[in-house]
Coordinates of C-alpha atoms in Angstrom, one line a residue:
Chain A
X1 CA 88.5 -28.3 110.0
X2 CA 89.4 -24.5 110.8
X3 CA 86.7 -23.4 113.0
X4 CA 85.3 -20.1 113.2
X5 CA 83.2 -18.5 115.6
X6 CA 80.5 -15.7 114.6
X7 CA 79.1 -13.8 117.2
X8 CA 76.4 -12.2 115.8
X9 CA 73.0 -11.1 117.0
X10 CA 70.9 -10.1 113.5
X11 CA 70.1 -13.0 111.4
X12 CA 70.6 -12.2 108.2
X13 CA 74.3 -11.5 108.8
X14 CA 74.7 -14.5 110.9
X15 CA 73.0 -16.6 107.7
X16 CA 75.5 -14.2 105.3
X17 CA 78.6 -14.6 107.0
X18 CA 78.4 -18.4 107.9
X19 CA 77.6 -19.0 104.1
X20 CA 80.4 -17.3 102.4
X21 CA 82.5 -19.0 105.2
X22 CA 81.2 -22.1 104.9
X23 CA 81.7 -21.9 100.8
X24 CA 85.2 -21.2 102.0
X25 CA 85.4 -24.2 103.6
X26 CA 85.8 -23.3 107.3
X27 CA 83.5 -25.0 109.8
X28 CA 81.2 -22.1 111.2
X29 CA 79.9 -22.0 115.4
X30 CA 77.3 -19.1 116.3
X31 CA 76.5 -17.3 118.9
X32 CA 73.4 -14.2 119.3
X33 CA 74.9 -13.0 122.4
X34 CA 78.1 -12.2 124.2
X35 CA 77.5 -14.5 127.0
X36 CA 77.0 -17.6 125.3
X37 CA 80.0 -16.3 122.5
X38 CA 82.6 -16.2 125.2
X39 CA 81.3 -19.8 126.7
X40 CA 81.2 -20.9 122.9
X41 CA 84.9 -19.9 122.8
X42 CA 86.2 -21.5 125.5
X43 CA 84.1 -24.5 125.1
X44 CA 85.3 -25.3 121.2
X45 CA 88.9 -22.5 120.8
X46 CA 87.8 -21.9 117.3
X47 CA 90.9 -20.4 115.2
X48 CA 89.4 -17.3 115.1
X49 CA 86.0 -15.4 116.0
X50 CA 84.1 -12.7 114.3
X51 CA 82.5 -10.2 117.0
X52 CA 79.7 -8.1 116.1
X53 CA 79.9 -4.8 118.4
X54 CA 76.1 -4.1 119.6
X55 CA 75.1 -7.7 121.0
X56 CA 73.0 -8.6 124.1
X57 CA 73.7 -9.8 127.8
X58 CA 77.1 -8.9 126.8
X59 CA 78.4 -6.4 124.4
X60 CA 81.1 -7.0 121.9
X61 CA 83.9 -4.8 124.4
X62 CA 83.2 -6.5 126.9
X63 CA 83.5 -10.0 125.5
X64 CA 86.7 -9.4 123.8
X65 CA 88.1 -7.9 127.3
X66 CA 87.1 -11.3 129.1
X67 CA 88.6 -13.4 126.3
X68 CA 91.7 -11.5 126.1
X69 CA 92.4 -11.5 129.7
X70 CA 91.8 -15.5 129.7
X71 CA 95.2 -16.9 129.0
X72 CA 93.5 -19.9 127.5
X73 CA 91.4 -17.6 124.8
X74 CA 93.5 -14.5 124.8
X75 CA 95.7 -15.7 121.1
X76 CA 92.4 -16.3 119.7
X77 CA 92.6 -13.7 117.4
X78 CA 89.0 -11.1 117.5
X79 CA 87.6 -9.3 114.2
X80 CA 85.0 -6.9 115.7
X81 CA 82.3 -6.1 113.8
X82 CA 81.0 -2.1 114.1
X83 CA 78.5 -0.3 112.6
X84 CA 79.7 3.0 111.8
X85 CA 83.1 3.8 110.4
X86 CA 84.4 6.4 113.0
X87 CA 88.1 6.9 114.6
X88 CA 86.6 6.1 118.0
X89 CA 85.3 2.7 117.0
X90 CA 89.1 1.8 115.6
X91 CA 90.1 3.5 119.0
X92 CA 87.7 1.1 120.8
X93 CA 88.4 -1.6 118.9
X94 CA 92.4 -1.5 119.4
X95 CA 91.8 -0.7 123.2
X96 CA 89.4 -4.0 123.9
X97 CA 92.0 -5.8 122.2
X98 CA 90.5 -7.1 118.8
X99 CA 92.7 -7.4 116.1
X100 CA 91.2 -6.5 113.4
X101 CA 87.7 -4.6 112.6
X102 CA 85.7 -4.5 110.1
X103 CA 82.7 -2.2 109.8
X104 CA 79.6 -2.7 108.4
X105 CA 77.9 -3.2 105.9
X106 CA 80.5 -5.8 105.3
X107 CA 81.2 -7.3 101.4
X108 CA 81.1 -11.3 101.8
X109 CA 83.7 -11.5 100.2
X110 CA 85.8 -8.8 102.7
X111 CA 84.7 -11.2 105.7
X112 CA 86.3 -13.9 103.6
X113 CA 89.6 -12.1 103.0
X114 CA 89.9 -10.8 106.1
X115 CA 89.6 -14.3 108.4
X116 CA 92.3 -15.7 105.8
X117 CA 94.7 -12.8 106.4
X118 CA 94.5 -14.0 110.2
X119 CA 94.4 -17.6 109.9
X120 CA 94.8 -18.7 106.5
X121 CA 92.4 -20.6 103.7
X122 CA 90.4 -23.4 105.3
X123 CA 92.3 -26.1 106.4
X124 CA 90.1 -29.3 104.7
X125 CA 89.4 -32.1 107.1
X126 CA 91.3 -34.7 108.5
X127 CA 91.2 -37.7 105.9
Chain B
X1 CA 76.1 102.1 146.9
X2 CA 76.7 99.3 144.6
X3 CA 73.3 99.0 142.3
X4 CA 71.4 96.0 142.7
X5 CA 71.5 93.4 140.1
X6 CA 68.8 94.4 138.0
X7 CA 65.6 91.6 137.5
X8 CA 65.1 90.4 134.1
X9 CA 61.5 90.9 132.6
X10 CA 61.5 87.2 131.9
X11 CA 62.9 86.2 135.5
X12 CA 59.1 87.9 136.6
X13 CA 56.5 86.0 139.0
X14 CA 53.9 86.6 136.1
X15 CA 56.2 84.8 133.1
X16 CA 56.9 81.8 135.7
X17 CA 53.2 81.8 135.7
X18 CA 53.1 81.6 132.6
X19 CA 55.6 79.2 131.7
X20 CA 54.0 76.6 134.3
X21 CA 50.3 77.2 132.7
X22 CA 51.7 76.9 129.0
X23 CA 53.2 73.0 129.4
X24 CA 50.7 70.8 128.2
X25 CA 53.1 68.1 127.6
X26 CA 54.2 67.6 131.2
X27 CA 51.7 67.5 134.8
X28 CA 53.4 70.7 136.9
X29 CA 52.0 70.5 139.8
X30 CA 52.4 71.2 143.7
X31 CA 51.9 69.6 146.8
X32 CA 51.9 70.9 150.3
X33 CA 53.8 69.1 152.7
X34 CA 51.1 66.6 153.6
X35 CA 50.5 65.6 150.1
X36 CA 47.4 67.8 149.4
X37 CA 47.5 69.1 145.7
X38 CA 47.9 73.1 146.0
X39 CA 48.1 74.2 141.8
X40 CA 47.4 72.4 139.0
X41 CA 48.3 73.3 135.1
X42 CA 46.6 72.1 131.6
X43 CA 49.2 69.5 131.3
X44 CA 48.1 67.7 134.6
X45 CA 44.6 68.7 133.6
X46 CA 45.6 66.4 129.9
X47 CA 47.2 63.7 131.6
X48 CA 45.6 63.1 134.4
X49 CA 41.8 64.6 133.7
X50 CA 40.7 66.4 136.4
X51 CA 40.1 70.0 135.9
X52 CA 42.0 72.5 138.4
X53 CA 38.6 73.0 140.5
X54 CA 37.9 69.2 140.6
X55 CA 41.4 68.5 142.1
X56 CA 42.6 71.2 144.1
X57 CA 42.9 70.5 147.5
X58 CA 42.6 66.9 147.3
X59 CA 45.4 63.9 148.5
X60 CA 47.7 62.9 145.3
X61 CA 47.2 59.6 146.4
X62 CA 43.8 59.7 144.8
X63 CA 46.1 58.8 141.0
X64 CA 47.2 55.7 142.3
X65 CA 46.3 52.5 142.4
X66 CA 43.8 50.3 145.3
X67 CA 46.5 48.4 145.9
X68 CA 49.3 51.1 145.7
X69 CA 47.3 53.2 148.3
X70 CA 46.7 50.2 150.6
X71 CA 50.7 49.3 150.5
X72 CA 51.5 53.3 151.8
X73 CA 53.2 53.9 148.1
X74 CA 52.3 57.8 148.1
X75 CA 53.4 58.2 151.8
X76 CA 56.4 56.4 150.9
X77 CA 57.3 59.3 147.8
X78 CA 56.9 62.0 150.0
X79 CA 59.4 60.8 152.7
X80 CA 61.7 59.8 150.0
X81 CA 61.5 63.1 148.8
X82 CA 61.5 65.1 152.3
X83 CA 64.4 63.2 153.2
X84 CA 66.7 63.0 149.6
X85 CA 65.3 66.0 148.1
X86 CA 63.9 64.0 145.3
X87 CA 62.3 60.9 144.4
X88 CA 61.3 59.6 141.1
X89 CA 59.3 56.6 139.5
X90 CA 58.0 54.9 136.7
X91 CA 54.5 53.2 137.3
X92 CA 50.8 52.8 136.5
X93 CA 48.6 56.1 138.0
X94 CA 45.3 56.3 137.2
X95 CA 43.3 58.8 135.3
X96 CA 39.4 60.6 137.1
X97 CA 38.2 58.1 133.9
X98 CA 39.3 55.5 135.9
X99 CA 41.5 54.3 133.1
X100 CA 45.3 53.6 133.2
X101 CA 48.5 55.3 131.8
X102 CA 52.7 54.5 132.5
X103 CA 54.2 58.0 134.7
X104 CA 57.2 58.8 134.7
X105 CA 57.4 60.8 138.0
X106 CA 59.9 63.1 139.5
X107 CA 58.4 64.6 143.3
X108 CA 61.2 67.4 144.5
X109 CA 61.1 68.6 147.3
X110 CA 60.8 72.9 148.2
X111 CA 62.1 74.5 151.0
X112 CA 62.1 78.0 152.2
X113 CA 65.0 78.6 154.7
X114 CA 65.6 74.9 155.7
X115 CA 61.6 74.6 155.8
X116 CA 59.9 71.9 153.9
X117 CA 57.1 73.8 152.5
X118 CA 55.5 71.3 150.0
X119 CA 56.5 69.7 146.5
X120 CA 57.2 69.8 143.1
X121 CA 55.6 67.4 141.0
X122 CA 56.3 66.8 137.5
X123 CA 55.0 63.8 135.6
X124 CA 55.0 62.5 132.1
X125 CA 52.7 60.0 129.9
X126 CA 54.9 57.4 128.9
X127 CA 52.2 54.6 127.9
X128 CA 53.2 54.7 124.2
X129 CA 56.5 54.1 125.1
X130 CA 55.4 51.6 127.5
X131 CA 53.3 50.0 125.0
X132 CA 56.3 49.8 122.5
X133 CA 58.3 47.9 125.1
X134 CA 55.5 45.7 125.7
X135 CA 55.4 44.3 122.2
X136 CA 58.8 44.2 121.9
X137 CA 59.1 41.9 124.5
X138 CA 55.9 40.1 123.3
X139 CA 57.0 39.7 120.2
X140 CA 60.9 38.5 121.5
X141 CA 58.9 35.7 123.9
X142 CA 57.1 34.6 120.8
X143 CA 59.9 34.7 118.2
X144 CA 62.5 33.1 121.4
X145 CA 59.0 30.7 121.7
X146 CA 58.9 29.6 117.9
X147 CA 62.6 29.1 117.6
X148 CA 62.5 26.5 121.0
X149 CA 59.7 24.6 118.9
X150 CA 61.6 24.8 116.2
X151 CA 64.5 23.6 117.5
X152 CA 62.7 20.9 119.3
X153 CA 60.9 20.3 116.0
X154 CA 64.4 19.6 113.7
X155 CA 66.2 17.4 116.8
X156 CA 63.4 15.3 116.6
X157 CA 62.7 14.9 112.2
X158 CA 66.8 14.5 112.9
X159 CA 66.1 11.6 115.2
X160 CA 64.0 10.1 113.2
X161 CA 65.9 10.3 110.2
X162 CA 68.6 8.9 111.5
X163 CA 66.5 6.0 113.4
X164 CA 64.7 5.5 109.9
X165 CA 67.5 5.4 107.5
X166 CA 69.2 3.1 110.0
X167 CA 66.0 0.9 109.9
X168 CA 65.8 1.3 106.2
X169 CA 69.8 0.4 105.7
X170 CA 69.6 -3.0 107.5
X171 CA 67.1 -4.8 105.3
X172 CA 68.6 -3.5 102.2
X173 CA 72.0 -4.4 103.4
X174 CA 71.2 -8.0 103.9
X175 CA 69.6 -7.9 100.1
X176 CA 72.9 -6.7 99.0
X177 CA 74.8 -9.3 100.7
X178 CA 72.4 -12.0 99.5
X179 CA 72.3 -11.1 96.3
X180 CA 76.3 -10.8 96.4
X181 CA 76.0 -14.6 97.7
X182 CA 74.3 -15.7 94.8
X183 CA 76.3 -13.6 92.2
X184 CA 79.5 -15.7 93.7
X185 CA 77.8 -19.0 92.8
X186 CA 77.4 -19.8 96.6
X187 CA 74.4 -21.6 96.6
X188 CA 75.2 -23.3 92.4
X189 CA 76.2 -21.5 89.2
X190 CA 74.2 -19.0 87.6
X191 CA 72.5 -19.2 84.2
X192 CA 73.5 -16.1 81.9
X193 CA 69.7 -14.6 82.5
X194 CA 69.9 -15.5 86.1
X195 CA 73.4 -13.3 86.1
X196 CA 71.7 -10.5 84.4
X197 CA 68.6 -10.0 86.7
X198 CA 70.8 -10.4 89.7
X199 CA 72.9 -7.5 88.2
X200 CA 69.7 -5.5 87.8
X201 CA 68.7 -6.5 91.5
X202 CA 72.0 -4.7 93.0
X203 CA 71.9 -2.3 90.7
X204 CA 68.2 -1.2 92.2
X205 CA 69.6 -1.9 95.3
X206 CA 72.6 0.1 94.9
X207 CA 69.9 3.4 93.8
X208 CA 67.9 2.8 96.7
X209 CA 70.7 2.8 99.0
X210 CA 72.3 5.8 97.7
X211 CA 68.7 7.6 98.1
X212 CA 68.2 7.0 101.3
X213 CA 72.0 8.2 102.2
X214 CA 71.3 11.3 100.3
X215 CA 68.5 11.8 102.5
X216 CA 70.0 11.5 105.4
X217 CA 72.7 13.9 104.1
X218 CA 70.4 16.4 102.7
X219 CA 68.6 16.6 106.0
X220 CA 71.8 16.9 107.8
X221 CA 73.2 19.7 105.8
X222 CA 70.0 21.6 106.4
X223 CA 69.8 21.3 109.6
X224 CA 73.5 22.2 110.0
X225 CA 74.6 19.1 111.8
X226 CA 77.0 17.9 108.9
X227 CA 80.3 17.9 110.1
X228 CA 83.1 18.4 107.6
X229 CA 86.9 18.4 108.5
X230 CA 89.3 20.6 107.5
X231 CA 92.8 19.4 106.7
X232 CA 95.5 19.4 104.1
X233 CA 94.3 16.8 101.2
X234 CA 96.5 15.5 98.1
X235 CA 94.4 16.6 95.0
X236 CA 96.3 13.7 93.1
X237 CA 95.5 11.0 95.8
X238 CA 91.8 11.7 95.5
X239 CA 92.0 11.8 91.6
X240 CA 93.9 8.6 92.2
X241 CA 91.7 6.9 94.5
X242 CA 88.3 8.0 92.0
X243 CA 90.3 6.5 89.2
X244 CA 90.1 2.9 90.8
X245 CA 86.5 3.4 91.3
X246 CA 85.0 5.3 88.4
X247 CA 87.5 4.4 85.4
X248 CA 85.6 0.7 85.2
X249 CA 81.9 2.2 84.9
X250 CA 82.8 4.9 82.5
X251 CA 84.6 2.2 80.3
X252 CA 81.4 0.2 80.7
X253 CA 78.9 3.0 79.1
X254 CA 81.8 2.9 75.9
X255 CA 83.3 6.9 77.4
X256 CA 86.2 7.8 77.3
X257 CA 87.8 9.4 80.5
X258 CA 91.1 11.9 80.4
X259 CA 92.4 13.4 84.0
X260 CA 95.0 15.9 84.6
X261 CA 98.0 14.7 86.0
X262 CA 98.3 16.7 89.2
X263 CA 101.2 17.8 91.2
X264 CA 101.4 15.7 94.1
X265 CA 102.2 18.6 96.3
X266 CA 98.8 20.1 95.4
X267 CA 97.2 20.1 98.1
X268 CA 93.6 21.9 99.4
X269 CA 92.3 22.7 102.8
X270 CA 89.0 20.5 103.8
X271 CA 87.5 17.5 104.0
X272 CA 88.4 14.3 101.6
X273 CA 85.4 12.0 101.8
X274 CA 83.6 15.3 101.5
X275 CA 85.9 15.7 98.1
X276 CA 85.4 12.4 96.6
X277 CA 81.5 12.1 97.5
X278 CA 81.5 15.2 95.2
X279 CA 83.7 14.2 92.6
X280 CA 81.9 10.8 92.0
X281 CA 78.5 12.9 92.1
X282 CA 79.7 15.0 89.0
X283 CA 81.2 12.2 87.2
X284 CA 78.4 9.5 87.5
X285 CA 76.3 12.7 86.7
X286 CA 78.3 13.1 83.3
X287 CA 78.4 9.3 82.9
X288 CA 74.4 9.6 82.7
X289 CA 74.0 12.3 80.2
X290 CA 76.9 11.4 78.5
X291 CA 76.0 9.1 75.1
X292 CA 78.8 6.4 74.2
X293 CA 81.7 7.4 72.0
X294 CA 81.5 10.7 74.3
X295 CA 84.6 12.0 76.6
X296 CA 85.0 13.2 80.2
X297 CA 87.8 14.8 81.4
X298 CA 88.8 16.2 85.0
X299 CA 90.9 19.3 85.3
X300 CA 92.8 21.0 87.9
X301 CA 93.7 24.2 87.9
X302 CA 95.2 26.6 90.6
X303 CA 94.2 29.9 90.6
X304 CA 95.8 32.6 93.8
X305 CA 94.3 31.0 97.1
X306 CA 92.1 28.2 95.1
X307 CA 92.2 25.0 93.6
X308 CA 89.3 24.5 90.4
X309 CA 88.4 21.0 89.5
X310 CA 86.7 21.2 86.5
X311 CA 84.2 18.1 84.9
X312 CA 83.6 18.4 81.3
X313 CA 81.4 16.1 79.7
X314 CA 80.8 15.9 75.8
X315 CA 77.0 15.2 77.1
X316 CA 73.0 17.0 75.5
X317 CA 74.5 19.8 77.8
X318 CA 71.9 22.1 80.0
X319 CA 69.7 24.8 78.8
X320 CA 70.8 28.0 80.1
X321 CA 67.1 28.6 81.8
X322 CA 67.4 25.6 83.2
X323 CA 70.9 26.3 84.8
X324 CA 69.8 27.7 87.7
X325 CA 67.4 25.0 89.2
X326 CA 70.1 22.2 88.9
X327 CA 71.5 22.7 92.0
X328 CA 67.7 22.6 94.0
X329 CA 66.9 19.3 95.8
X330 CA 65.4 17.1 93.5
X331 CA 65.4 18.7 90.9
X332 CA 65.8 16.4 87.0
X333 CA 66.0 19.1 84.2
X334 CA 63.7 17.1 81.4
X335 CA 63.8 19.1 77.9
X336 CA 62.0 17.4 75.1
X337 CA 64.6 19.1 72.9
X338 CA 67.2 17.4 74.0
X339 CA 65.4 14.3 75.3
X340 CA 64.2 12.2 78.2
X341 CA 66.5 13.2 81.5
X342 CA 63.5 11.1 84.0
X343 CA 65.2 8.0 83.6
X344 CA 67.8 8.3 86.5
X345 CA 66.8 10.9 88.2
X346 CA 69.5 13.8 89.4
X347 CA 67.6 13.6 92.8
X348 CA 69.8 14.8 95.3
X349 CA 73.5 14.7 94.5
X350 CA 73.9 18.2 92.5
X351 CA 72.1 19.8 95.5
X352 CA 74.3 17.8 98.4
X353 CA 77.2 18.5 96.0
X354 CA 77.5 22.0 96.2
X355 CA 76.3 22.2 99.5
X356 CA 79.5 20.0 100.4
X357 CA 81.8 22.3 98.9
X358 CA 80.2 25.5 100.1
X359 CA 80.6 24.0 104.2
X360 CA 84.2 23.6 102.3
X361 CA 84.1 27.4 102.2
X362 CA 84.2 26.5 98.5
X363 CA 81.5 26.5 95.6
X364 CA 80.0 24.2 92.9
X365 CA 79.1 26.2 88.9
X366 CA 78.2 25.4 86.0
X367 CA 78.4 26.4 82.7
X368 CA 76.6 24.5 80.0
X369 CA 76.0 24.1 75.8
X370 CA 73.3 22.5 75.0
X371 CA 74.1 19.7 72.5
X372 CA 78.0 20.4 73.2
X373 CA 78.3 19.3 76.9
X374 CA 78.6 20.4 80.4
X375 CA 81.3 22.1 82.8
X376 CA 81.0 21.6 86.9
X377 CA 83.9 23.2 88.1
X378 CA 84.0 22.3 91.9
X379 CA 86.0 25.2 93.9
X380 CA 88.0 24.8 97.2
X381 CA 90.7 26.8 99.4
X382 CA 94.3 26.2 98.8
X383 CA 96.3 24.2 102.0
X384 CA 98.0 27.5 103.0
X385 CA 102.0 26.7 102.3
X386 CA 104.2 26.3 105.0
X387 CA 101.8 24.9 108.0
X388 CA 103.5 21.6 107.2
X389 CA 100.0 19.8 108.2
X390 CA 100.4 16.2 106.5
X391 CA 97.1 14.2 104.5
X392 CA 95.9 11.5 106.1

């Protein structure tokens, strides 16, 4: 199964996002804080991780910039997740080395189109 | 033998006198070279209180202050003066009352042959003046003092503003994406009824949300904090881009909608978010006073250095006395003539709407007919030609 790693300190998006995700039919791994969603990501190499900006221990940047820079995470492509809508985000963004970002309030069903634009639909499990 | 230059009748001793003894708006007065008063006239005696026989022969220092006397201020004058030929001052002296008034001073020295033989003192009241600058300044260190508190008053209400809609924005966007969960059969299909409340649940959400960004953007125009950009924008993309967003909803309510086809090369000099957050205000204003069967059309029209986008609706229309208030924060124009306005309230779009296109260095009017329909005609600068600057 495609695997798909949310990094995501507030609950409600964590339970938002993994549901529409799930529904898609990707197998969903969480983390609440950068730490543990850079371990997570080494640990499992999902296919692609969702990275919400304003998380503890470690930020967002900063756990995109350590996964980048790891030749064994680095093609992992990033979506950051930012709350406001503003040129210097996208700037940020771009510089940390996500690939994508989306800002929020996010649309389930933009989350949804957005990871299969990287990756694909869900690949279904192995028979 | 050459005559002598004849004296003048008014160049006497006796008229000098005079002249000295007629000032009452000025102390004329002299000093010996020690500092003991030798004349005195009715302006000193005005000024200062003491009559010529209560003074006369007395120290000047006795106008001054304690504390001027004890620091050697009137020994200090006359050397000032004996040396430089003049010395002058502004301060407190006191009156024989005991009370206080602001002197201007001017202490010359006199000399007979290259012999200091005293001074001339000539001194003027000043405390209204005084008094006047006082205030002033009071007044200044109050009104420099209420605009620090006030200051200190808005970056804080701003502050919290911005913390509460941010607090107020989270819960309701997890309803939204909840409810948007639901409505894509996430969690089972819906029933019909089921499908309709949900509609009503974002729909209430969707109002609330709204709200609370209105807020935010009311508050921030008033305070002056809202920044708007200024740069070329494509009339046509805008009207474009509404299309996609608006055409569904006013096909919903059973409207028809006609726009002008715009030249793409139209373009006008501000802010485009700014643009379309007006341009969906007016139209999902017209969409709510507008019955079914009705029409609303967009216009453009260049006119010299300005572009007019005009909304007419074929709405109940506005009642001339009620014109005016429209565009006050939340203001709802009810009229039982033309009947119930209260149920979506106008709130604060009209009001953010022409506040919008006045930081535009444009305007928002209206023109209304009651039963016939309303006309907002949104007002903005022209891109000037040739500065080449591109829409983003």
């Amino acid at each position: 199964m495609t695997t798909v790693l949310l990094v995501e300190d507030d609950r409600d998006n964590r339970a938002i996002y993994r549901t529409i995700l799930e529904h898609s039919g990707y197998l969903v791994i969480e983390a609440e804080d950068g730490e543990t969603g850079v371990q997570l990501a080494r640990q499992h190499r999902p296919a692609l991780v969702l990275m919400d900006i304003s998380i503890p221990v470690l930020d967002g940047w900063a756990a995109t910039r350590i996964l980048k820079s790891d030749p064994a995470t680095a093609a992992i492509p990033i979506i950051a997740l930012t709350a406001h809508a503003l040129a210097e985000d996208r700037e940020k963004a771009a510089e940390a080395g996500c690939d994508s970002y989306l800002s929020k309030p996010v649309a389930p069903r933009r989350v949804v189109a957005e990871v299969q634009r990287f990756i694909g639909p869900a690949q279904p499990p192995e028979p | 033998m050459p005559q002598e230059h004849a004296v003048s009748p008014w160049e006497s001793d006796e008229v000098y006198q005079l002249l000295v003894q007629s000032v009452v708006d000025y102390a004329i007065f002299l000093l010996d070279p020690e500092g003991h008063i030798r004349s005195w006239n009715p302006g000193a005696e005005r000024l200062k209180g003491y009559s010529r026989d209560d003074i006369v022969g007395r120290h000047f220092s006795v106008f001054y202050s304690e504390e001027d006397r004890s620091s050697g201020f009137p020994d200090y004058e006359l050397r000032v003066a004996g040396r430089e030929g003049r010395f002058e001052d502004e301060g407190w002296r006191i009156r024989k009352d005991g009370s206080r008034f602001w002197a201007n001073v001017v202490l010359t020295a006199m000399r007979r042959e290259g012999q200091l033989i005293g001074f001339a003192k000539v001194t003027r009241d000043l405390t209204e003046r005084k008094r006047a600058e006082q205030e002033r300044e009071r007044l200044l260190a109050r009104e420099r003092a209420a605009r620090e508190d006030a200051e200190v008053a808005n970056q804080a209400k701003m502050e919290f503003l911005s913390a509460m809609s941010h607090e107020l924005r989270t819960p309701l966007n997890a309803i939204s994406g909840y409810v948007q969960l639901l409505g894509m059969g996430v969690h089972g299909p819906l029933t019909e009824k089921q499908d309709a409340v949900l509609k009503r649940v974002r729909h209430n959400q969707e109002q609330l949300l709204t709200l609370i960004n209105d807020l935010l953007h009311f508050t921030k125009i008033e305070a002056g904090t809202l920044e708007v950009r200024r740069e070329a924008v494509s009339v046509a993309e805008v009207l474009q881009d509404l299309a996609a967003s608006v055409l569904p909803q006013i096909g919903q309510h059973g409207l028809n909608y006609e726009a002008d086809a715009v030249d793409p090369e139209l373009r006008i000099l501000g802010d485009r978010a700014r643009l379309e957050q007006i341009l969906i205000n007016l139209l999902s204003n017209a969409l709510k006073f507008t019955d079914p069967g009705g029409r609303i059309t967009l216009r453009v029209e260049t006119a010299g250095e300005a572009a007019h986008l005009r909304v007419t609706d074929t709405g109940r229309g506005i009642r001339v006395d009620k014109l005016p208030a429209i565009f006050d924060p939340f203001v709802q124009v009810r009229d039982s003539q033309v009947g119930d306005f209260s149920r979506q309230g106008v709130g604060l779009g009209l009001a953010i709407s022409r506040e919008l296109a006045r930081a535009m260095d444009g305007d928002l009017t209206v023109e209304s007919t009651p039963g016939e329909g309303s006309i907002f005609t949104v007002t903005l600068p022209l891109f000037p030609q040739g500065e080449g600057g591109r829409p983003e």
